[in-house]
GROMACS .gro file of N, CA and C in nm:
model
  471
    1UNK      N    1  10.024  10.828   9.830
    1UNK     CA    2  10.072  10.705   9.891
    1UNK      C    3  10.222  10.707   9.912
    2UNK      N    4  10.291  10.782   9.832
    2UNK     CA    5  10.435  10.787   9.843
    2UNK      C    6  10.501  10.667   9.778
    3UNK      N    7  10.630  10.653   9.800
    3UNK     CA    8  10.708  10.544   9.742
    3UNK      C    9  10.696  10.418   9.826
    4UNK      N   10  10.709  10.308   9.760
    4UNK     CA   11  10.701  10.178   9.826
    4UNK      C   12  10.823  10.153   9.916
    5UNK      N   13  10.942  10.182   9.867
    5UNK     CA   14  11.067  10.166   9.944
    5UNK      C   15  11.074  10.032  10.017
    6UNK      N   16  11.037   9.926   9.947
    6UNK     CA   17  11.047   9.793  10.004
    6UNK      C   18  10.932   9.751  10.093
    7UNK      N   19  10.837   9.840  10.119
    7UNK     CA   20  10.723   9.806  10.206
    7UNK      C   21  10.628   9.711  10.134
    8UNK      N   22  10.573   9.617  10.206
    8UNK     CA   23  10.469   9.533  10.148
    8UNK      C   24  10.337   9.611  10.146
    9UNK      N   25  10.239   9.556  10.078
    9UNK     CA   26  10.110   9.625  10.065
    9UNK      C   27  10.046   9.657  10.199
   10UNK      N   28  10.046   9.561  10.290
   10UNK     CA   29   9.981   9.583  10.420
   10UNK      C   30  10.043   9.701  10.494
   11UNK      N   31  10.175   9.713  10.490
   11UNK     CA   32  10.242   9.825  10.557
   11UNK      C   33  10.207   9.956  10.487
   12UNK      N   34  10.205   9.954  10.355
   12UNK     CA   35  10.169  10.074  10.279
   12UNK      C   36  10.027  10.120  10.309
   13UNK      N   37   9.935  10.026  10.310
   13UNK     CA   38   9.795  10.061  10.342
   13UNK      C   39   9.784  10.115  10.485
   14UNK      N   40   9.852  10.048  10.578
   14UNK     CA   41   9.846  10.093  10.719
   14UNK      C   42   9.900  10.234  10.733
   15UNK      N   43  10.010  10.265  10.665
   15UNK     CA   44  10.066  10.399  10.671
   15UNK      C   45   9.970  10.502  10.612
   16UNK      N   46   9.909  10.468  10.500
   16UNK     CA   47   9.813  10.561  10.437
   16UNK      C   48   9.692  10.583  10.526
   17UNK      N   49   9.640  10.477  10.584
   17UNK     CA   50   9.524  10.491  10.672
   17UNK      C   51   9.559  10.582  10.789
   18UNK      N   52   9.674  10.558  10.850
   18UNK     CA   53   9.716  10.640  10.964
   18UNK      C   54   9.730  10.787  10.924
   19UNK      N   55   9.787  10.814  10.808
   19UNK     CA   56   9.806  10.951  10.765
   19UNK      C   57   9.679  11.019  10.716
   20UNK      N   58   9.591  10.943  10.654
   20UNK     CA   59   9.471  11.002  10.594
   20UNK      C   60   9.353  11.015  10.690
   21UNK      N   61   9.346  10.930  10.789
   21UNK     CA   62   9.230  10.930  10.879
   21UNK      C   63   9.198  11.068  10.937
   22UNK      N   64   9.297  11.140  10.993
   22UNK     CA   65   9.265  11.274  11.046
   22UNK      C   66   9.218  11.371  10.937
   23UNK      N   67   9.274  11.356  10.817
   23UNK     CA   68   9.233  11.442  10.706
   23UNK      C   69   9.090  11.411  10.662
   24UNK      N   70   9.053  11.286  10.669
   24UNK     CA   71   8.918  11.248  10.630
   24UNK      C   72   8.813  11.303  10.725
   25UNK      N   73   8.848  11.314  10.851
   25UNK     CA   74   8.756  11.376  10.947
   25UNK      C   75   8.730  11.521  10.908
   26UNK      N   76   8.835  11.592  10.870
   26UNK     CA   77   8.820  11.731  10.823
   26UNK      C   78   8.743  11.737  10.693
   27UNK      N   79   8.773  11.644  10.602
   27UNK     CA   80   8.704  11.640  10.473
   27UNK      C   81   8.554  11.620  10.493
   28UNK      N   82   8.519  11.529  10.582
   28UNK     CA   83   8.376  11.505  10.609
   28UNK      C   84   8.310  11.630  10.668
   29UNK      N   85   8.380  11.692  10.761
   29UNK     CA   86   8.327  11.812  10.825
   29UNK      C   87   8.300  11.922  10.722
   30UNK      N   88   8.388  11.934  10.623
   30UNK     CA   89   8.376  12.040  10.523
   30UNK      C   90   8.313  11.994  10.391
   31UNK      N   91   8.265  11.869  10.391
   31UNK     CA   92   8.194  11.812  10.276
   31UNK      C   93   8.278  11.816  10.147
   32UNK      N   94   8.403  11.771  10.161
   32UNK     CA   95   8.490  11.760  10.043
   32UNK      C   96   8.537  11.615  10.031
   33UNK      N   97   8.581  11.581   9.911
   33UNK     CA   98   8.633  11.447   9.884
   33UNK      C   99   8.781  11.458   9.853
   34UNK      N  100   8.861  11.383   9.925
   34UNK     CA  101   9.004  11.375   9.897
   34UNK      C  102   9.025  11.268   9.791
   35UNK      N  103   9.114  11.295   9.696
   35UNK     CA  104   9.142  11.195   9.593
   35UNK      C  105   9.290  11.163   9.591
   36UNK      N  106   9.319  11.037   9.566
   36UNK     CA  107   9.456  10.991   9.548
   36UNK      C  108   9.469  10.947   9.404
   37UNK      N  109   9.569  11.000   9.337
   37UNK     CA  110   9.589  10.968   9.196
   37UNK      C  111   9.661  10.835   9.179
   38UNK      N  112   9.605  10.754   9.091
   38UNK     CA  113   9.671  10.631   9.049
   38UNK      C  114   9.777  10.668   8.945
   39UNK      N  115   9.903  10.637   8.974
   39UNK     CA  116  10.015  10.672   8.886
   39UNK      C  117  10.092  10.546   8.848
   40UNK      N  118  10.155  10.547   8.732
   40UNK     CA  119  10.235  10.430   8.695
   40UNK      C  120  10.371  10.435   8.765
   41UNK      N  121  10.419  10.318   8.801
   41UNK     CA  122  10.552  10.308   8.863
   41UNK      C  123  10.653  10.250   8.766
   42UNK      N  124  10.610  10.227   8.644
   42UNK     CA  125  10.696  10.166   8.543
   42UNK      C  126  10.783  10.268   8.471
   43UNK      N  127  10.727  10.387   8.442
   43UNK     CA  128  10.798  10.487   8.362
   43UNK      C  129  10.815  10.620   8.435
   44UNK      N  130  10.705  10.677   8.482
   44UNK     CA  131  10.706  10.814   8.530
   44UNK      C  132  10.727  10.832   8.680
   45UNK      N  133  10.683  10.737   8.760
   45UNK     CA  134  10.688  10.752   8.906
   45UNK      C  135  10.741  10.622   8.968
   46UNK      N  136  10.867  10.598   8.945
   46UNK     CA  137  10.930  10.474   8.993
   46UNK      C  138  10.902  10.452   9.141
   47UNK      N  139  10.863  10.330   9.174
   47UNK     CA  140  10.844  10.285   9.311
   47UNK      C  141  10.717  10.340   9.379
   48UNK      N  142  10.630  10.407   9.305
   48UNK     CA  143  10.506  10.460   9.362
   48UNK      C  144  10.416  10.345   9.408
   49UNK      N  145  10.358  10.356   9.527
   49UNK     CA  146  10.275  10.249   9.582
   49UNK      C  147  10.140  10.235   9.514
   50UNK      N  148  10.071  10.344   9.496
   50UNK     CA  149   9.933  10.340   9.445
   50UNK      C  150   9.935  10.335   9.292
   51UNK      N  151   9.992  10.225   9.241
   51UNK     CA  152  10.012  10.212   9.097
   51UNK      C  153   9.920  10.109   9.031
   52UNK      N  154   9.821  10.063   9.104
   52UNK     CA  155   9.723   9.970   9.051
   52UNK      C  156   9.586  10.009   9.107
   53UNK      N  157   9.485   9.993   9.024
   53UNK     CA  158   9.350  10.028   9.068
   53UNK      C  159   9.311   9.947   9.191
   54UNK      N  160   9.339   9.818   9.189
   54UNK     CA  161   9.301   9.733   9.302
   54UNK      C  162   9.369   9.778   9.431
   55UNK      N  163   9.492   9.828   9.423
   55UNK     CA  164   9.561   9.877   9.542
   55UNK      C  165   9.486   9.999   9.599
   56UNK      N  166   9.451  10.092   9.512
   56UNK     CA  167   9.378  10.211   9.556
   56UNK      C  168   9.241  10.177   9.611
   57UNK      N  169   9.172  10.083   9.548
   57UNK     CA  170   9.040  10.042   9.595
   57UNK      C  171   9.051   9.975   9.732
   58UNK      N  172   9.153   9.892   9.751
   58UNK     CA  173   9.173   9.830   9.882
   58UNK      C  174   9.195   9.936   9.989
   59UNK      N  175   9.271  10.040   9.955
   59UNK     CA  176   9.292  10.151  10.051
   59UNK      C  177   9.159  10.219  10.081
   60UNK      N  178   9.081  10.248   9.978
   60UNK     CA  179   8.950  10.312   9.998
   60UNK      C  180   8.861  10.228  10.089
   61UNK      N  181   8.863  10.098  10.069
   61UNK     CA  182   8.782  10.009  10.154
   61UNK      C  183   8.831  10.012  10.298
   62UNK      N  184   8.962  10.014  10.317
   62UNK     CA  185   9.017  10.019  10.453
   62UNK      C  186   8.981  10.151  10.522
   63UNK      N  187   8.978  10.260  10.445
   63UNK     CA  188   8.942  10.390  10.502
   63UNK      C  189   8.792  10.398  10.529
   64UNK      N  190   8.711  10.333  10.447
   64UNK     CA  191   8.567  10.326  10.469
   64UNK      C  192   8.498  10.461  10.474
   65UNK      N  193   8.540  10.554  10.388
   65UNK     CA  194   8.483  10.688  10.390
   65UNK      C  195   8.442  10.732  10.249
   66UNK      N  196   8.324  10.789  10.239
   66UNK     CA  197   8.281  10.846  10.111
   66UNK      C  198   8.361  10.972  10.076
   67UNK      N  199   8.443  11.016  10.169
   67UNK     CA  200   8.525  11.136  10.147
   67UNK      C  201   8.662  11.102  10.093
   68UNK      N  202   8.682  10.978  10.053
   68UNK     CA  203   8.807  10.935   9.989
   68UNK      C  204   8.774  10.858   9.862
   69UNK      N  205   8.832  10.902   9.752
   69UNK     CA  206   8.812  10.836   9.622
   69UNK      C  207   8.945  10.837   9.548
   70UNK      N  208   8.942  10.781   9.429
   70UNK     CA  209   9.061  10.773   9.345
   70UNK      C  210   9.048  10.864   9.224
   71UNK      N  211   9.161  10.911   9.179
   71UNK     CA  212   9.171  10.979   9.050
   71UNK      C  213   9.228  10.875   8.955
   72UNK      N  214   9.146  10.833   8.861
   72UNK     CA  215   9.187  10.730   8.765
   72UNK      C  216   9.251  10.799   8.646
   73UNK      N  217   9.384  10.796   8.644
   73UNK     CA  218   9.458  10.854   8.532
   73UNK      C  219   9.473  10.745   8.427
   74UNK      N  220   9.401  10.759   8.318
   74UNK     CA  221   9.392  10.656   8.215
   74UNK      C  222   9.529  10.627   8.155
   75UNK      N  223   9.607  10.730   8.131
   75UNK     CA  224   9.744  10.713   8.079
   75UNK      C  225   9.824  10.624   8.173
   76UNK      N  226   9.829  10.657   8.299
   76UNK     CA  227   9.908  10.582   8.396
   76UNK      C  228   9.860  10.437   8.410
   77UNK      N  229   9.730  10.418   8.415
   77UNK     CA  230   9.679  10.283   8.436
   77UNK      C  231   9.696  10.196   8.312
   78UNK      N  232   9.694  10.254   8.194
   78UNK     CA  233   9.723  10.175   8.074
   78UNK      C  234   9.866  10.122   8.080
   79UNK      N  235   9.958  10.205   8.126
   79UNK     CA  236  10.098  10.163   8.133
   79UNK      C  237  10.117  10.052   8.235
   80UNK      N  238  10.061  10.065   8.353
   80UNK     CA  239  10.089   9.968   8.459
   80UNK      C  240   9.998   9.846   8.460
   81UNK      N  241   9.875   9.859   8.412
   81UNK     CA  242   9.787   9.743   8.423
   81UNK      C  243   9.703   9.715   8.300
   82UNK      N  244   9.683   9.811   8.211
   82UNK     CA  245   9.595   9.788   8.096
   82UNK      C  246   9.453   9.763   8.141
   83UNK      N  247   9.375   9.697   8.056
   83UNK     CA  248   9.238   9.659   8.091
   83UNK      C  249   9.158   9.778   8.145
   84UNK      N  250   9.176   9.892   8.081
   84UNK     CA  251   9.121  10.019   8.129
   84UNK      C  252   8.970  10.016   8.145
   85UNK      N  253   8.899   9.972   8.043
   85UNK     CA  254   8.752   9.975   8.049
   85UNK      C  255   8.700   9.882   8.157
   86UNK      N  256   8.755   9.763   8.168
   86UNK     CA  257   8.709   9.670   8.273
   86UNK      C  258   8.733   9.729   8.412
   87UNK      N  259   8.850   9.791   8.433
   87UNK     CA  260   8.879   9.849   8.565
   87UNK      C  261   8.787   9.967   8.595
   88UNK      N  262   8.758  10.049   8.496
   88UNK     CA  263   8.663  10.159   8.516
   88UNK      C  264   8.526  10.102   8.553
   89UNK      N  265   8.483  10.002   8.479
   89UNK     CA  266   8.351   9.942   8.502
   89UNK      C  267   8.343   9.876   8.640
   90UNK      N  268   8.445   9.800   8.675
   90UNK     CA  269   8.444   9.727   8.802
   90UNK      C  270   8.460   9.817   8.924
   91UNK      N  271   8.540   9.922   8.910
   91UNK     CA  272   8.578  10.001   9.028
   91UNK      C  273   8.521  10.142   9.031
   92UNK      N  274   8.429  10.174   8.943
   92UNK     CA  275   8.378  10.311   8.932
   92UNK      C  276   8.325  10.371   9.063
   93UNK      N  277   8.269  10.292   9.156
   93UNK     CA  278   8.222  10.357   9.280
   93UNK      C  279   8.334  10.422   9.361
   94UNK      N  280   8.457  10.384   9.334
   94UNK     CA  281   8.572  10.437   9.408
   94UNK      C  282   8.645  10.548   9.333
   95UNK      N  283   8.593  10.587   9.218
   95UNK     CA  284   8.661  10.685   9.132
   95UNK      C  285   8.585  10.817   9.133
   96UNK      N  286   8.659  10.925   9.160
   96UNK     CA  287   8.598  11.059   9.165
   96UNK      C  288   8.630  11.143   9.042
   97UNK      N  289   8.737  11.108   8.971
   97UNK     CA  290   8.783  11.195   8.862
   97UNK      C  291   8.868  11.112   8.765
   98UNK      N  292   8.876  11.158   8.642
   98UNK     CA  293   8.953  11.091   8.537
   98UNK      C  294   9.046  11.190   8.467
   99UNK      N  295   9.162  11.141   8.426
   99UNK     CA  296   9.255  11.216   8.340
   99UNK      C  297   9.279  11.138   8.212
  100UNK      N  298   9.296  11.209   8.103
  100UNK     CA  299   9.332  11.145   7.976
  100UNK      C  300   9.482  11.160   7.951
  101UNK      N  301   9.528  11.095   7.849
  101UNK     CA  302   9.667  11.108   7.803
  101UNK      C  303   9.696  10.995   7.707
  102UNK      N  304   9.762  11.028   7.598
  102UNK     CA  305   9.795  10.926   7.498
  102UNK      C  306   9.907  10.835   7.544
  103UNK      N  307   9.897  10.709   7.504
  103UNK     CA  308  10.001  10.611   7.532
  103UNK      C  309  10.043  10.554   7.397
  104UNK      N  310  10.171  10.559   7.365
  104UNK     CA  311  10.285  10.603   7.445
  104UNK      C  312  10.307  10.754   7.438
  105UNK      N  313  10.384  10.804   7.531
  105UNK     CA  314  10.434  10.941   7.525
  105UNK      C  315  10.352  11.047   7.593
  106UNK      N  316  10.230  11.016   7.634
  106UNK     CA  317  10.142  11.113   7.700
  106UNK      C  318  10.108  11.232   7.611
  107UNK      N  319  10.093  11.203   7.482
  107UNK     CA  320  10.062  11.309   7.387
  107UNK      C  321   9.912  11.310   7.355
  108UNK      N  322   9.875  11.379   7.247
  108UNK     CA  323   9.736  11.388   7.206
  108UNK      C  324   9.670  11.249   7.207
  109UNK      N  325   9.542  11.247   7.235
  109UNK     CA  326   9.468  11.120   7.242
  109UNK      C  327   9.405  11.089   7.107
  110UNK      N  328   9.486  11.096   7.004
  110UNK     CA  329   9.439  11.078   6.867
  110UNK      C  330   9.466  10.936   6.818
  111UNK      N  331   9.455  10.918   6.687
  111UNK     CA  332   9.470  10.783   6.631
  111UNK      C  333   9.615  10.738   6.618
  112UNK      N  334   9.710  10.815   6.671
  112UNK     CA  335   9.849  10.769   6.676
  112UNK      C  336   9.877  10.693   6.806
  113UNK      N  337   9.779  10.688   6.895
  113UNK     CA  338   9.796  10.628   7.027
  113UNK      C  339   9.725  10.493   7.035
  114UNK      N  340   9.758  10.414   7.135
  114UNK     CA  341   9.703  10.280   7.146
  114UNK      C  342   9.566  10.274   7.213
  115UNK      N  343   9.521  10.381   7.274
  115UNK     CA  344   9.391  10.381   7.341
  115UNK      C  345   9.286  10.447   7.252
  116UNK      N  346   9.165  10.392   7.253
  116UNK     CA  347   9.054  10.448   7.177
  116UNK      C  348   8.961  10.518   7.276
  117UNK      N  349   8.977  10.649   7.287
  117UNK     CA  350   8.907  10.724   7.390
  117UNK      C  351   8.756  10.731   7.377
  118UNK      N  352   8.697  10.731   7.258
  118UNK     CA  353   8.550  10.729   7.255
  118UNK      C  354   8.492  10.608   7.331
  119UNK      N  355   8.553  10.491   7.317
  119UNK     CA  356   8.504  10.372   7.389
  119UNK      C  357   8.527  10.388   7.539
  120UNK      N  358   8.641  10.443   7.577
  120UNK     CA  359   8.670  10.462   7.720
  120UNK      C  360   8.570  10.560   7.781
  121UNK      N  361   8.545  10.670   7.714
  121UNK     CA  362   8.452  10.770   7.767
  121UNK      C  363   8.309  10.715   7.771
  122UNK      N  364   8.272  10.634   7.672
  122UNK     CA  365   8.139  10.570   7.678
  122UNK      C  366   8.130  10.479   7.800
  123UNK      N  367   8.237  10.408   7.831
  123UNK     CA  368   8.237  10.321   7.949
  123UNK      C  369   8.225  10.403   8.077
  124UNK      N  370   8.295  10.515   8.083
  124UNK     CA  371   8.284  10.604   8.199
  124UNK      C  372   8.140  10.654   8.212
  125UNK      N  373   8.085  10.698   8.101
  125UNK     CA  374   7.948  10.749   8.100
  125UNK      C  375   7.848  10.642   8.143
  126UNK      N  376   7.871  10.518   8.101
  126UNK     CA  377   7.779  10.408   8.135
  126UNK      C  378   7.777  10.378   8.285
  127UNK      N  379   7.879  10.421   8.358
  127UNK     CA  380   7.880  10.401   8.504
  127UNK      C  381   7.791  10.501   8.576
  128UNK      N  382   7.743  10.602   8.503
  128UNK     CA  383   7.662  10.706   8.565
  128UNK      C  384   7.745  10.825   8.612
  129UNK      N  385   7.873  10.825   8.579
  129UNK     CA  386   7.963  10.934   8.619
  129UNK      C  387   7.912  11.067   8.565
  130UNK      N  388   7.906  11.167   8.650
  130UNK     CA  389   7.855  11.300   8.613
  130UNK      C  390   7.960  11.409   8.621
  131UNK      N  391   8.083  11.374   8.656
  131UNK     CA  392   8.188  11.474   8.672
  131UNK      C  393   8.257  11.508   8.542
  132UNK      N  394   8.374  11.563   8.555
  132UNK     CA  395   8.453  11.603   8.440
  132UNK      C  396   8.564  11.504   8.413
  133UNK      N  397   8.601  11.491   8.287
  133UNK     CA  398   8.717  11.414   8.245
  133UNK      C  399   8.820  11.518   8.201
  134UNK      N  400   8.931  11.523   8.272
  134UNK     CA  401   9.032  11.626   8.245
  134UNK      C  402   9.128  11.581   8.135
  135UNK      N  403   9.154  11.670   8.044
  135UNK     CA  404   9.252  11.644   7.938
  135UNK      C  405   9.390  11.675   7.994
  136UNK      N  406   9.470  11.571   8.013
  136UNK     CA  407   9.602  11.590   8.073
  136UNK      C  408   9.707  11.524   7.984
  137UNK      N  409   9.732  11.588   7.871
  137UNK     CA  410   9.832  11.534   7.780
  137UNK      C  411   9.929  11.646   7.741
  138UNK      N  412  10.041  11.605   7.684
  138UNK     CA  413  10.144  11.701   7.642
  138UNK      C  414  10.136  11.710   7.489
  139UNK      N  415  10.080  11.818   7.436
  139UNK     CA  416  10.063  11.828   7.292
  139UNK      C  417  10.196  11.829   7.216
  140UNK      N  418  10.198  11.756   7.107
  140UNK     CA  419  10.313  11.759   7.016
  140UNK      C  420  10.289  11.861   6.905
  141UNK      N  421  10.162  11.885   6.876
  141UNK     CA  422  10.126  11.975   6.766
  141UNK      C  423  10.160  12.119   6.803
  142UNK      N  424  10.188  12.199   6.703
  142UNK     CA  425  10.220  12.340   6.723
  142UNK      C  426  10.102  12.416   6.781
  143UNK      N  427   9.983  12.390   6.728
  143UNK     CA  428   9.863  12.459   6.774
  143UNK      C  429   9.804  12.381   6.892
  144UNK      N  430   9.843  12.420   7.011
  144UNK     CA  431   9.802  12.350   7.134
  144UNK      C  432   9.651  12.357   7.156
  145UNK      N  433   9.592  12.470   7.125
  145UNK     CA  434   9.446  12.487   7.143
  145UNK      C  435   9.371  12.395   7.047
  146UNK      N  436   9.419  12.382   6.925
  146UNK     CA  437   9.355  12.290   6.830
  146UNK      C  438   9.364  12.147   6.880
  147UNK      N  439   9.477  12.110   6.941
  147UNK     CA  440   9.492  11.976   6.998
  147UNK      C  441   9.390  11.953   7.109
  148UNK      N  442   9.372  12.052   7.194
  148UNK     CA  443   9.275  12.041   7.303
  148UNK      C  444   9.134  12.029   7.247
  149UNK      N  445   9.100  12.111   7.149
  149UNK     CA  446   8.966  12.105   7.089
  149UNK      C  447   8.939  11.968   7.030
  150UNK      N  448   9.038  11.910   6.962
  150UNK     CA  449   9.022  11.776   6.904
  150UNK      C  450   8.998  11.672   7.013
  151UNK      N  451   9.073  11.683   7.122
  151UNK     CA  452   9.058  11.588   7.232
  151UNK      C  453   8.920  11.598   7.295
  152UNK      N  454   8.871  11.720   7.311
  152UNK     CA  455   8.738  11.741   7.368
  152UNK      C  456   8.632  11.681   7.275
  153UNK      N  457   8.645  11.704   7.145
  153UNK     CA  458   8.550  11.647   7.048
  153UNK      C  459   8.553  11.494   7.052
  154UNK      N  460   8.672  11.439   7.062
  154UNK     CA  461   8.688  11.293   7.065
  154UNK      C  462   8.617  11.233   7.186
  155UNK      N  463   8.619  11.304   7.296
  155UNK     CA  464   8.559  11.254   7.420
  155UNK      C  465   8.412  11.294   7.437
  156UNK      N  466   8.358  11.369   7.346
  156UNK     CA  467   8.219  11.413   7.355
  156UNK      C  468   8.130  11.307   7.292
  157UNK      N  469   8.102  11.204   7.369
  157UNK     CA  470   8.023  11.091   7.316
  157UNK      C  471   7.882  11.091   7.373
   0.00000   0.00000   0.00000
């Protein structure tokens, strides 16, 4: 979506539709799905337009294509909007992929973080999602592989 740079939502959506429409024709032809990542604009990606689930869903509706979905980055959406499980539940038809990450700090998704990932992953699973949930955190622990293994176990519900 790029940066907002003072644009209102309607202008941002119109620009995205104009830019994505030709790509969606190619995506449909080749049977691929394009995804736009939901990122926070509060800490990591200042002024980013697609910083709320509802904004991304509105774009998906305007595009009207099964070849466009969202990447729901749980870390980013917790920072900008919270209500992670409700948003996953309400908007799952528009989501193609998920990323994890601890809040605060984007570290391991363990009990030092504010999100409880077993409940989040159960909510994702309850939507019928059959894809992968990507572990996208920055390990603080020395043994990075052990951190990854713990995260995978935590999400194996």
